[in-house]
Coordinates of N, CA and C and ligand atoms in Angstrom, one line a residue:
X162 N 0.8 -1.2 0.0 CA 0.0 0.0 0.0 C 0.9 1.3 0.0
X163 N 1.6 1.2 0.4 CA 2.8 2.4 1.4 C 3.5 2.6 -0.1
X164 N 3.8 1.0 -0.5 CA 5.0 1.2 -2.1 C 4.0 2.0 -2.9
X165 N 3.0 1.4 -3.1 CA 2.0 2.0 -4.0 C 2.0 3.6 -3.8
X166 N 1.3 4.4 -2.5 CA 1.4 5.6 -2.7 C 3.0 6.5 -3.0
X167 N 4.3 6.0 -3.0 CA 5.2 6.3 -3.1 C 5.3 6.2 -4.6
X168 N 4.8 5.1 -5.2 CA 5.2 5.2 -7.1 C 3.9 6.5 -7.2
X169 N 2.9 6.6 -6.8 CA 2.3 7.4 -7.4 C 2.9 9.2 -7.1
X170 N 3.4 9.2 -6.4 CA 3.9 10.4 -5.6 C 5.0 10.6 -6.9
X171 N 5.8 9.5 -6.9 CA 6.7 9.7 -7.5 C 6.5 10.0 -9.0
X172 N 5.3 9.4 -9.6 CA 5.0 9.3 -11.1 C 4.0 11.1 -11.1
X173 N 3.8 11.4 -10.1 CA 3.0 12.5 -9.9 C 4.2 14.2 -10.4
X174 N 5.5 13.9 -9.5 CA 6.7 14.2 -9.5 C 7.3 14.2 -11.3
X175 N 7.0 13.1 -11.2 CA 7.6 13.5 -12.9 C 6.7 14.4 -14.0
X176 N 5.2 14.4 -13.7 CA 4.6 15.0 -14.3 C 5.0 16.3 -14.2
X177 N 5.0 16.7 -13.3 CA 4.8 18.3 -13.0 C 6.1 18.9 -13.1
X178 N 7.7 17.7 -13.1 CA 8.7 17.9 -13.7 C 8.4 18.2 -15.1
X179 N 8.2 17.8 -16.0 CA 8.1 17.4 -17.4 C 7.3 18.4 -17.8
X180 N 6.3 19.3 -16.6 CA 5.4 20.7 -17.3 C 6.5 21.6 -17.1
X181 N 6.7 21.9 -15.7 CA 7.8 22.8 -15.6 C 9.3 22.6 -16.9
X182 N 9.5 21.1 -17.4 CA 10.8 21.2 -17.5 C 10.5 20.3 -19.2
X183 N 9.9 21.2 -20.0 CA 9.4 19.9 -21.1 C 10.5 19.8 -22.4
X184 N 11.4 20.3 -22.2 CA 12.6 20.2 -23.0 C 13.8 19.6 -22.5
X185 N 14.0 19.5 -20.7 CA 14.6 18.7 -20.3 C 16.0 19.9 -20.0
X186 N 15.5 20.7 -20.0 CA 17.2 21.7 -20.1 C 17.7 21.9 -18.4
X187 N 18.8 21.8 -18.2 CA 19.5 21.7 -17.0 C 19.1 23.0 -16.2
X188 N 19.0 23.7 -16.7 CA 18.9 25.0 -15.8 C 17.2 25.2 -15.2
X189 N 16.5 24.6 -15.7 CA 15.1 24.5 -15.4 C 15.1 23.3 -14.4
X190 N 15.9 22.1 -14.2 CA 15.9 21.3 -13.2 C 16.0 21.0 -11.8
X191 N 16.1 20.1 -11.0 CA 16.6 20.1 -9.6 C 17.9 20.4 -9.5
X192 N 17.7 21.8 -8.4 CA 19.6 22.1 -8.4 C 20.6 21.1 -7.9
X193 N 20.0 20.2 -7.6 CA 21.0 19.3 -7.1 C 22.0 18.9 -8.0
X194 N 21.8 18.5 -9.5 CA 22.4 18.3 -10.7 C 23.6 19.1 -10.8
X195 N 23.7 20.3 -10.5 CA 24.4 21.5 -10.3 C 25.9 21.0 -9.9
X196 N 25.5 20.2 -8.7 CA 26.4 20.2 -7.6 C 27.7 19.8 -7.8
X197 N 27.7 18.7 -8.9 CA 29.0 18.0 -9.6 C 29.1 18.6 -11.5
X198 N 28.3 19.3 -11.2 CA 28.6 20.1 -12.7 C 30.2 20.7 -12.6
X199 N 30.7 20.7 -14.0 CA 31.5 21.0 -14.0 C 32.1 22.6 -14.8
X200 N 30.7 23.0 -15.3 CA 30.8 24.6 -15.2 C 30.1 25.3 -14.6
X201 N 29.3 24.7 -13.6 CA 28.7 25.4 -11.9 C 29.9 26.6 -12.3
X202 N 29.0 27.8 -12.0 CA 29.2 29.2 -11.2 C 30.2 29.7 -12.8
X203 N 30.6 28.9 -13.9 CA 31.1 29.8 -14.8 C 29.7 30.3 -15.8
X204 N 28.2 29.7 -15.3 CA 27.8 30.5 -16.6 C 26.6 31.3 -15.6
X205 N 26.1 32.5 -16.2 CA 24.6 32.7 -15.7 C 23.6 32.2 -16.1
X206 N 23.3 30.8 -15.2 CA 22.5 29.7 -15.9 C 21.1 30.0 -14.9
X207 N 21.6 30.5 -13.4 CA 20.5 30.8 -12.5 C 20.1 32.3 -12.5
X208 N 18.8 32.5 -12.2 CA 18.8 33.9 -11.9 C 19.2 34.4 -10.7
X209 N 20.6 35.7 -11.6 CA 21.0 36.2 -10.2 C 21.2 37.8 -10.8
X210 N 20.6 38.7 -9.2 CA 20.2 40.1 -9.9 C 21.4 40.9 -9.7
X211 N 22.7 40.6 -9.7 CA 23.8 41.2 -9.9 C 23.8 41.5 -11.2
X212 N 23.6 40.6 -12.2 CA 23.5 41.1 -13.7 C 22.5 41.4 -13.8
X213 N 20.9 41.4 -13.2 CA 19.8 42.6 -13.6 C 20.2 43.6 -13.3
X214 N 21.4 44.3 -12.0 CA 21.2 45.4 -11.6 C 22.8 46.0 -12.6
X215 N 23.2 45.3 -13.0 CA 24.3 46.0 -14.1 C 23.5 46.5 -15.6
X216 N 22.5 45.0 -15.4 CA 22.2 45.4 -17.4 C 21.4 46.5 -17.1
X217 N 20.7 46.9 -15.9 CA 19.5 47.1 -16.0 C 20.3 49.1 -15.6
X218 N 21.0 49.2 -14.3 CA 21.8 50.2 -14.2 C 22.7 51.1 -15.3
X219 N 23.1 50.1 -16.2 CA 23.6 50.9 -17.2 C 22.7 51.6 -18.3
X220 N 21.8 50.7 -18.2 CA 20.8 51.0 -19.4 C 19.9 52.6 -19.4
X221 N 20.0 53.1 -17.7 CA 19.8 54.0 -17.6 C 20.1 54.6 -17.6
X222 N 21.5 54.6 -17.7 CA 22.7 56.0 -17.9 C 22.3 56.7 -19.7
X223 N 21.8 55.4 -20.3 CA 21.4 56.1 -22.0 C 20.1 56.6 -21.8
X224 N 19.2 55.7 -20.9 CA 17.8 55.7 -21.4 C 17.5 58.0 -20.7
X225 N 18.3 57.5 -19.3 CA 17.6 59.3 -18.5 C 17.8 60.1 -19.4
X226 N 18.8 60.6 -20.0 CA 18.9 61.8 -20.6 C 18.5 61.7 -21.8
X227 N 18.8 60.7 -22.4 CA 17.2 60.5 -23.7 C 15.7 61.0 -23.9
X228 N 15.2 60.6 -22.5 CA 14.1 60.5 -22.0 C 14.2 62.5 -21.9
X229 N 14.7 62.7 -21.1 CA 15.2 64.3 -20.8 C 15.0 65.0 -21.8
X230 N 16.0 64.8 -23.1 CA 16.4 65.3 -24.1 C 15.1 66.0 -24.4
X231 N 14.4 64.4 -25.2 CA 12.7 64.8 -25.5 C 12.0 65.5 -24.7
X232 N 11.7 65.3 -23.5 CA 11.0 66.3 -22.6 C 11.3 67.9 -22.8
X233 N 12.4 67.9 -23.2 CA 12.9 69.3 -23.5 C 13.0 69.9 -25.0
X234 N 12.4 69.0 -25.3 CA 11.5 69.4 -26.8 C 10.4 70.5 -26.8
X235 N 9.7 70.3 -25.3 CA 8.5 70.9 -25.2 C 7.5 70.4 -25.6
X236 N 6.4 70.4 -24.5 CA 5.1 69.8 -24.4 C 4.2 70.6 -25.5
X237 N 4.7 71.4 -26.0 CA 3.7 72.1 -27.2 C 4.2 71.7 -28.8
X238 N 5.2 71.2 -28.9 CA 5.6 70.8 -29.5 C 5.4 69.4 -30.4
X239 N 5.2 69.7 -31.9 CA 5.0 68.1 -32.5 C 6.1 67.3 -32.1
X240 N 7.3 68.1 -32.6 CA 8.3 67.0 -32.8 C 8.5 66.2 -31.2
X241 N 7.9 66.6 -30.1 CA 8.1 66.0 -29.0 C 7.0 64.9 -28.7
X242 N 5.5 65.1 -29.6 CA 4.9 63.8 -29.5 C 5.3 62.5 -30.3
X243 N 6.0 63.3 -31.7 CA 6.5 62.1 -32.6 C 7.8 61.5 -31.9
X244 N 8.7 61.9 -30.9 CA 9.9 61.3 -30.5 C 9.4 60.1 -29.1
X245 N 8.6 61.0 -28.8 CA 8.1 59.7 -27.8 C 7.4 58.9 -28.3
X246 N 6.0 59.1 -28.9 CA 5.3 57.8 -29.4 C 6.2 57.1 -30.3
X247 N 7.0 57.9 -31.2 CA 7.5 56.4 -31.7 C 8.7 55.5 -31.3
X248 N 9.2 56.4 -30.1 CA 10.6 55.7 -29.3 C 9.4 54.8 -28.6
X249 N 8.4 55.1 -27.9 CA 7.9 54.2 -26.7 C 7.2 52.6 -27.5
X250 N 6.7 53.4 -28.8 CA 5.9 52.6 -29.4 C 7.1 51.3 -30.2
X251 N 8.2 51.4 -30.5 CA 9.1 50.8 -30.9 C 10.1 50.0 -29.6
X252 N 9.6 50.8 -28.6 CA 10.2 49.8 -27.6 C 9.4 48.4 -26.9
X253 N 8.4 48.7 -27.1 CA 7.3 47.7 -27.1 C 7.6 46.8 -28.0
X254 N 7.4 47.2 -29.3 CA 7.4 46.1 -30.4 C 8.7 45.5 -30.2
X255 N 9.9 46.1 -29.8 CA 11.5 45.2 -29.7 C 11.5 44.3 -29.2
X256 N 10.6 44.9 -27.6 CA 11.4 43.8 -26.3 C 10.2 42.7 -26.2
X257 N 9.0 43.4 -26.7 CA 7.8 42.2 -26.6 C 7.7 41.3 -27.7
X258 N 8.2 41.7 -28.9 CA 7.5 41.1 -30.2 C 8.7 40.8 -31.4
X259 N 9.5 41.5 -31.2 CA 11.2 40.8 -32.2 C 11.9 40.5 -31.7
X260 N 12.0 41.0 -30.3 CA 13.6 40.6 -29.6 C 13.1 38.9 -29.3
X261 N 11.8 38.8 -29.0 CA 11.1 37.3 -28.1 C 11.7 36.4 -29.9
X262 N 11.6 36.5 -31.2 CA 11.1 35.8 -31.9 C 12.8 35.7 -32.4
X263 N 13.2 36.7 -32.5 CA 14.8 36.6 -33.2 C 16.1 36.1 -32.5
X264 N 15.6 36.8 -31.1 CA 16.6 36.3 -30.0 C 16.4 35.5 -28.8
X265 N 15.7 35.8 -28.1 CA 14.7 35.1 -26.8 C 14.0 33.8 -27.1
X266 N 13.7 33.8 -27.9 CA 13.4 32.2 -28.6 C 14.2 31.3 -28.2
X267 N 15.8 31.4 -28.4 CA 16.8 30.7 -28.6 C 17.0 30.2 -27.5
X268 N 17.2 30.7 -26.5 CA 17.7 30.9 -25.1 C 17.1 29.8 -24.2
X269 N 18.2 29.5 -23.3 CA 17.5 28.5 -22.1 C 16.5 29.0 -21.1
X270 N 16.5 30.0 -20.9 CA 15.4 30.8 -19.9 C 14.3 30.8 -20.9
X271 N 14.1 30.9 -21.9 CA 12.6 30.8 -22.7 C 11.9 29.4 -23.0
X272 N 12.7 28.3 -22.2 CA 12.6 27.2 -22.5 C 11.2 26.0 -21.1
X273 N 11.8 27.2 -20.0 CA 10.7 27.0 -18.7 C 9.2 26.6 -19.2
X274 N 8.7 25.8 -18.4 CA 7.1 25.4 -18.9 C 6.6 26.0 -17.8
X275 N 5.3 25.9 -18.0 CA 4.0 26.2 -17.3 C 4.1 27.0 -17.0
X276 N 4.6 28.7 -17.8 CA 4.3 30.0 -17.0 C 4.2 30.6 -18.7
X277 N 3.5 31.9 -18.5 CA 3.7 33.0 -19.3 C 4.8 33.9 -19.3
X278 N 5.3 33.8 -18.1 CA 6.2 34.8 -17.6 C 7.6 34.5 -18.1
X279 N 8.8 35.4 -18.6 CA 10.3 35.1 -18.4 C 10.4 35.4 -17.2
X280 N 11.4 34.2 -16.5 CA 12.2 34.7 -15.4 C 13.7 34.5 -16.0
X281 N 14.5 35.5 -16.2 CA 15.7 35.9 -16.3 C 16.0 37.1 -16.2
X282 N 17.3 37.3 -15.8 CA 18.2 38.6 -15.5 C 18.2 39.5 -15.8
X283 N 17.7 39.7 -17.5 CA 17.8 40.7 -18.4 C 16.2 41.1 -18.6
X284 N 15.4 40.5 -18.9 CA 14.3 41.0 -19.6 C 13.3 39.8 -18.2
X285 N 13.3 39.9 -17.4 CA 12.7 38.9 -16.6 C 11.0 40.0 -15.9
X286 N 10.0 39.1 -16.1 CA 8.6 39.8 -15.7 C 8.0 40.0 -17.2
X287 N 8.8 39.6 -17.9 CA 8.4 40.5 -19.3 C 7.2 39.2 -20.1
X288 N 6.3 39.2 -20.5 CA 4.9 38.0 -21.0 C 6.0 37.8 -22.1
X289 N 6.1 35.8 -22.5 CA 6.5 35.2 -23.5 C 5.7 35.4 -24.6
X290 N 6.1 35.7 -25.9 CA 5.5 35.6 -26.9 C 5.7 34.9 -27.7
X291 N 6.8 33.8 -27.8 CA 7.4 33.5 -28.8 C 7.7 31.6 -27.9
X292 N 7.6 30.6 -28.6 CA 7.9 29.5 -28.3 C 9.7 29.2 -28.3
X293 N 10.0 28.4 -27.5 CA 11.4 28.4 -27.2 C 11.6 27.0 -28.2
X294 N 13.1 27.7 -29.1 CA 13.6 27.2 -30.2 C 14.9 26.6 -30.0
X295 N 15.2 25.3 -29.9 CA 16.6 24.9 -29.3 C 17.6 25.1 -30.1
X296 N 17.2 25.6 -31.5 CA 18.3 25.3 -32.6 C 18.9 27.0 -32.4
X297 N 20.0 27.0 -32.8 CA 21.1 28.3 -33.0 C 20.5 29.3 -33.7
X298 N 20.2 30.4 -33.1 CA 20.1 31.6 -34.1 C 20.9 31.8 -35.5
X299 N 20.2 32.0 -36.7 CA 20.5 31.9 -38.0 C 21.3 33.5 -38.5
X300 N 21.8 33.4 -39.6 CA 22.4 34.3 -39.8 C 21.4 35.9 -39.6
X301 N 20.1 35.6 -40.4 CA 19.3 36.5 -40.5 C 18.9 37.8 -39.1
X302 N 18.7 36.4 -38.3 CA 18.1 36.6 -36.8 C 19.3 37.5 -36.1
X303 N 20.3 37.3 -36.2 CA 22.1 37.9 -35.9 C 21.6 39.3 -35.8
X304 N 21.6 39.6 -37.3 CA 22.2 40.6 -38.2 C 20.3 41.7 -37.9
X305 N 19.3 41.2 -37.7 CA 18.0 42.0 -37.1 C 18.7 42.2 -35.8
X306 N 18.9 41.2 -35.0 CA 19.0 41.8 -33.4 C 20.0 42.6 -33.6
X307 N 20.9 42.7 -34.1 CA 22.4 44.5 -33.9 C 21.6 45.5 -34.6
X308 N 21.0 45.4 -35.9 CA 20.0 46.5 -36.2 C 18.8 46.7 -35.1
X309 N 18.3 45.8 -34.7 CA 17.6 46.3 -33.4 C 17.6 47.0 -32.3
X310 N 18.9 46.7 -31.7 CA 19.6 47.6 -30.8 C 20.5 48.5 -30.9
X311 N 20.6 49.2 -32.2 CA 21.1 50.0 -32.6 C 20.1 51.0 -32.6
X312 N 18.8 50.6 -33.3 CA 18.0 51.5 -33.1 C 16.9 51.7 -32.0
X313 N 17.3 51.1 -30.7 CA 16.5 51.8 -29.8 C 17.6 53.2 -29.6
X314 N 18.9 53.1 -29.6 CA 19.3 54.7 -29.9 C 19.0 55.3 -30.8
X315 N 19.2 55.1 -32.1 CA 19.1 55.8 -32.8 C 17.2 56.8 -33.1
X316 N 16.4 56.0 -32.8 CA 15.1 56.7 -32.8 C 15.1 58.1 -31.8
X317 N 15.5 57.9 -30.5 CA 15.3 59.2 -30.2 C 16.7 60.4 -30.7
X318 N 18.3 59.8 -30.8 CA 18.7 60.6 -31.2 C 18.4 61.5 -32.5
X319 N 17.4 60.9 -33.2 CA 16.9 61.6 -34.1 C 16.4 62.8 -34.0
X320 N 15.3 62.6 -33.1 CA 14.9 63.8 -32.4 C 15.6 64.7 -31.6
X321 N 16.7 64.1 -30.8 CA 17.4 65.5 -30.2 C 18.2 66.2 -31.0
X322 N 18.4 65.4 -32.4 CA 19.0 66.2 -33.3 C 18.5 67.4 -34.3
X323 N 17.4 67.0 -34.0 CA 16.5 68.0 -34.5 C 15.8 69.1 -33.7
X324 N 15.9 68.7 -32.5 CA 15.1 69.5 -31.7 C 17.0 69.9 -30.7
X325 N 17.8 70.0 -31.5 CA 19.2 70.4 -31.1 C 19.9 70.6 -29.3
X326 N 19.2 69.0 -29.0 CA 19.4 68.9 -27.8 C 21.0 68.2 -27.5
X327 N 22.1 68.7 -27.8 CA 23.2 68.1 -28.3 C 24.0 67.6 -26.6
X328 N 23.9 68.4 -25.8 CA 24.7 68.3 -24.8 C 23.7 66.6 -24.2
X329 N 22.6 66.4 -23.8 CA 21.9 65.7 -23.3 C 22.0 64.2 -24.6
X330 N 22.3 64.3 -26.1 CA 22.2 63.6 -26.4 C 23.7 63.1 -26.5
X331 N 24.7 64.0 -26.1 CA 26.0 63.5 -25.9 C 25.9 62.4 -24.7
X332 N 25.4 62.8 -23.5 CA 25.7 62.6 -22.6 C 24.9 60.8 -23.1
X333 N 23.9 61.0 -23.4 CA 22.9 59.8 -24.2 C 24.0 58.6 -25.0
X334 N 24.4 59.3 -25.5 CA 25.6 58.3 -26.5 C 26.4 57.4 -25.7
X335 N 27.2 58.3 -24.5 CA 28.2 58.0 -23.8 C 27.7 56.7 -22.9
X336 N 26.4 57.1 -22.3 CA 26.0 56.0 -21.7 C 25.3 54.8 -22.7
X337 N 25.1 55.1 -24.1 CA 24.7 53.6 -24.7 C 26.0 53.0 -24.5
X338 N 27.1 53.8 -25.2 CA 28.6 52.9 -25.1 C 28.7 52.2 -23.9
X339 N 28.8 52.7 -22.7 CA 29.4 52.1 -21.1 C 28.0 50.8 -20.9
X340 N 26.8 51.0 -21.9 CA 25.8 49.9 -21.6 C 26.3 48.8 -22.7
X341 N 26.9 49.1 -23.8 CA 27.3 48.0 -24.4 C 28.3 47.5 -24.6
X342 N 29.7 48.6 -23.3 CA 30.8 47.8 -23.3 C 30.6 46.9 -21.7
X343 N 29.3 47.2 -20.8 CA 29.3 46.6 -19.3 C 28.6 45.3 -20.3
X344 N 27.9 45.5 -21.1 CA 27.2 44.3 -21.5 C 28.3 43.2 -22.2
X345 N 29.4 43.8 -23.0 CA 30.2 42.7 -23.6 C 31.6 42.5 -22.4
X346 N 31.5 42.9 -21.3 CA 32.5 42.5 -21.3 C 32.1 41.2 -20.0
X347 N 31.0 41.9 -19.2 CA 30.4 41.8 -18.1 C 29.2 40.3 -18.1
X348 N 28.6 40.3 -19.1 CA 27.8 39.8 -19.2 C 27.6 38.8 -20.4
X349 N 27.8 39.0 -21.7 CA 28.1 38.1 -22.7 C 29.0 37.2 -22.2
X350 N 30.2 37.4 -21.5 CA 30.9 36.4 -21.7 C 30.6 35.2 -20.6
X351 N 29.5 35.6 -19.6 CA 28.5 34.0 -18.9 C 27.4 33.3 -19.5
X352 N 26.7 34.8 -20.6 CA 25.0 34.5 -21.1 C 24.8 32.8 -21.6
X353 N 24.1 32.9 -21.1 CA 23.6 31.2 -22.1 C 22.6 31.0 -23.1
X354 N 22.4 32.2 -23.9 CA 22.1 32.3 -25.1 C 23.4 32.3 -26.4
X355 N 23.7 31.2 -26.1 CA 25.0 31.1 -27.1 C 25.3 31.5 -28.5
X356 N 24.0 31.4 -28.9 CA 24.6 31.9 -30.6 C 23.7 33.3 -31.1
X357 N 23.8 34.3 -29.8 CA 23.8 35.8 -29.9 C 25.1 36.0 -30.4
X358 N 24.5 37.4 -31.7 CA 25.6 37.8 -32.2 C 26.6 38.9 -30.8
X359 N 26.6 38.4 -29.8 CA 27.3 39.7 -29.2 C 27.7 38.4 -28.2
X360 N 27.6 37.5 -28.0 CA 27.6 36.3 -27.0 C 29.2 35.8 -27.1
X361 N 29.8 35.7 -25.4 CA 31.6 35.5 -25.5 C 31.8 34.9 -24.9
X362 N 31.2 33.3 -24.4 CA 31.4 32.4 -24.2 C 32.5 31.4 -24.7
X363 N 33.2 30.7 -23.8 CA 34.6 30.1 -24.6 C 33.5 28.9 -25.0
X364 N 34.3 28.4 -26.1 CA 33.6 27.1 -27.1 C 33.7 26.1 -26.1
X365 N 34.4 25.3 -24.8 CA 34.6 24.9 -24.3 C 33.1 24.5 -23.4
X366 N 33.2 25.8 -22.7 CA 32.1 25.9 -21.8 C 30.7 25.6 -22.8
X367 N 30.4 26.2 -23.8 CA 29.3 26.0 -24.5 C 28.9 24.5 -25.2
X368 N 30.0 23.3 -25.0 CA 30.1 22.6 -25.6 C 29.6 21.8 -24.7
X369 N 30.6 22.1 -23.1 CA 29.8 21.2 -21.9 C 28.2 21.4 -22.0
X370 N 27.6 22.5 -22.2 CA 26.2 23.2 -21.6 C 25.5 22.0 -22.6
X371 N 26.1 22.1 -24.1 CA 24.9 21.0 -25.0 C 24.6 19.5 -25.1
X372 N 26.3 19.3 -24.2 CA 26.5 17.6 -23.5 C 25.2 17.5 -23.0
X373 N 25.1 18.4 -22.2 CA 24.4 18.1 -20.3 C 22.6 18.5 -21.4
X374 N 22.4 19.1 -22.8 CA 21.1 19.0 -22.8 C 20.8 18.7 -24.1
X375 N 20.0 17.4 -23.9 CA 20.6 16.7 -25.2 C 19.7 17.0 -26.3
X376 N 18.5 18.1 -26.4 CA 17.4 18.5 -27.1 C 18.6 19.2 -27.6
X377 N 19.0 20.5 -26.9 CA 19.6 21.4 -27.8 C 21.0 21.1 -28.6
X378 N 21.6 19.9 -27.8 CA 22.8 19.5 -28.8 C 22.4 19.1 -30.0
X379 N 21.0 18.4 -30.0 CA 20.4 17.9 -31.4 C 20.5 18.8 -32.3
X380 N 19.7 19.7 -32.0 CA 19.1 20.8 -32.7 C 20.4 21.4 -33.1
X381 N 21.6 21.7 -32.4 CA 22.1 22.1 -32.6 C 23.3 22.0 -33.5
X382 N 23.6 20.5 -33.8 CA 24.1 19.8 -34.6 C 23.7 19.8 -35.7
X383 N 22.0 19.8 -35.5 CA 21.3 19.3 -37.2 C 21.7 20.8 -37.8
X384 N 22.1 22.2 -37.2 CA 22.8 23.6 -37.4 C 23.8 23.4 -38.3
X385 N 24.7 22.2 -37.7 CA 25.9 22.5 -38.7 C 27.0 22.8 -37.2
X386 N 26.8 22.7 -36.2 CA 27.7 22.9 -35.2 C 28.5 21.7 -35.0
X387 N 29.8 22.0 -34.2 CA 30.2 20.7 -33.8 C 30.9 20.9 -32.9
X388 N 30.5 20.0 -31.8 CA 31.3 19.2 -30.2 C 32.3 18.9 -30.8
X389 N 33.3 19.6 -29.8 CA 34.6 18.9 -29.9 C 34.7 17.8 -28.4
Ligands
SF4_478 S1 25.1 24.3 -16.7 FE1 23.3 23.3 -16.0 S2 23.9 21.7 -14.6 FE2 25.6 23.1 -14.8 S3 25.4 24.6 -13.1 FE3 24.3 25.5 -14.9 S4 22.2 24.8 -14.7 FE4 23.5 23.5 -13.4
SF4_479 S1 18.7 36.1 -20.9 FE1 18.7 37.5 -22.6 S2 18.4 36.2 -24.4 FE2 17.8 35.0 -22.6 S3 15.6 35.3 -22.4 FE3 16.6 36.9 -21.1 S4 16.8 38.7 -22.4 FE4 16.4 37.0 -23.8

């Protein structure tokens, strides 16, 4: 009787494994696995808000004075409704609706079951839009995401160029740079979205991560990749 409720407990256990974890990827599992891993603590495979509060701290060194810049366009002003609605309305569409399809797709954090929600470091709280894709980002998908994130600066500097807010949009520049050298130097080189074009993971480490999950080594192979 006692065995019996114990297989069912335990067959109960794997269900609700297999919702939470239906691709099988290590980072979605019992941390226990971790323990004799042997790239434990070299990748950000757990969520930890040291890297939300870098990506997320830098990001505001470009976003304030941007934000500023426009405001100092003047509230009577067209050019100050067209710089907002279409910075705000373009930021929406990046991080909810291209970045999820081009880039966030790829990734082991978009791979979690039974939630709507991302939980990760960078874009974490944010609603999933997009089904998680184990295979490598394609050349196409690369080369959108750098034009992507080029132009969440570039849309407003538009506007402070016009509306000749030069000191604020200096200051704007300087902090996209310090967000995208804290991001490559800081953060690419743990991410576990490996085949981001901006991603600086040694081939080593990336090689163990596809051992340990054997959906995405598939996928990743049928790519054209190869384990050494
Ligand atoms: S790579 Fe996977 S098994 Fe290794 S520490 Fe990270 S989550 Fe755990
Ligand atoms: S860690 Fe980066 S690539 Fe992965 S889901 Fe979050 S924002 Fe997207």
């Amino acid at each position: 009787m006692e065995q019996n409720q114990n297989i069912k407990k335990e067959e109960k256990k794997k269900i609700m494994d297999s919702e939470k974890n239906p691709c099988n990827i290590c980072i979605w599992a019992d941390n226990k696995i971790c323990e004799d891993c042997s790239i434990n603590k070299k990748l950000q495979c757990h969520l930890d808000l040291k890297y939300s509060a870098m990506f997320g701290g830098t990001f505001f060194i470009f976003f304030i004075p941007a934000i500023i810049g426009i405001f100092k366009l003047g509230v009577e002003s067209l050019l100050f409704y067209l710089g907002l609605v279409s910075w705000i309305v373009y930021l929406v569409i990046f991080f909810l609706i291209w970045e999820p399809q081009m880039l966030c797709s790829h990734c082991p954090y978009y791979a979690e079951g039974g939630t709507k929600i991302l939980h990760c470091y960078a874009n974490g709280g944010f609603i999933r839009t997009a089904s998680f894709k184990p295979h490598p980002m394609n050349k196409s998908e690369q080369i959108q995401f750098i034009f992507g994130v080029l132009l969440i600066g570039v849309i407003p500097y538009v506007f402070l160029i016009i509306g000749q807010q030069f000191l604020l949009l200096g200051i704007s520049a300087l902090g996209f740079v310090i967000w995208l050298i804290v991001l490559k130097t800081q953060i690419c080189t743990v991410c576990i979205n490996f085949s981001c074009p901006f991603n600086s993971v040694p081939k080593d480490i990336v090689d163990e991560f596809l051992k340990k999950n054997p959906i995405m080594r598939d996928a990743w192979e049928k790519s054209g990749y190869k384990i050494e």
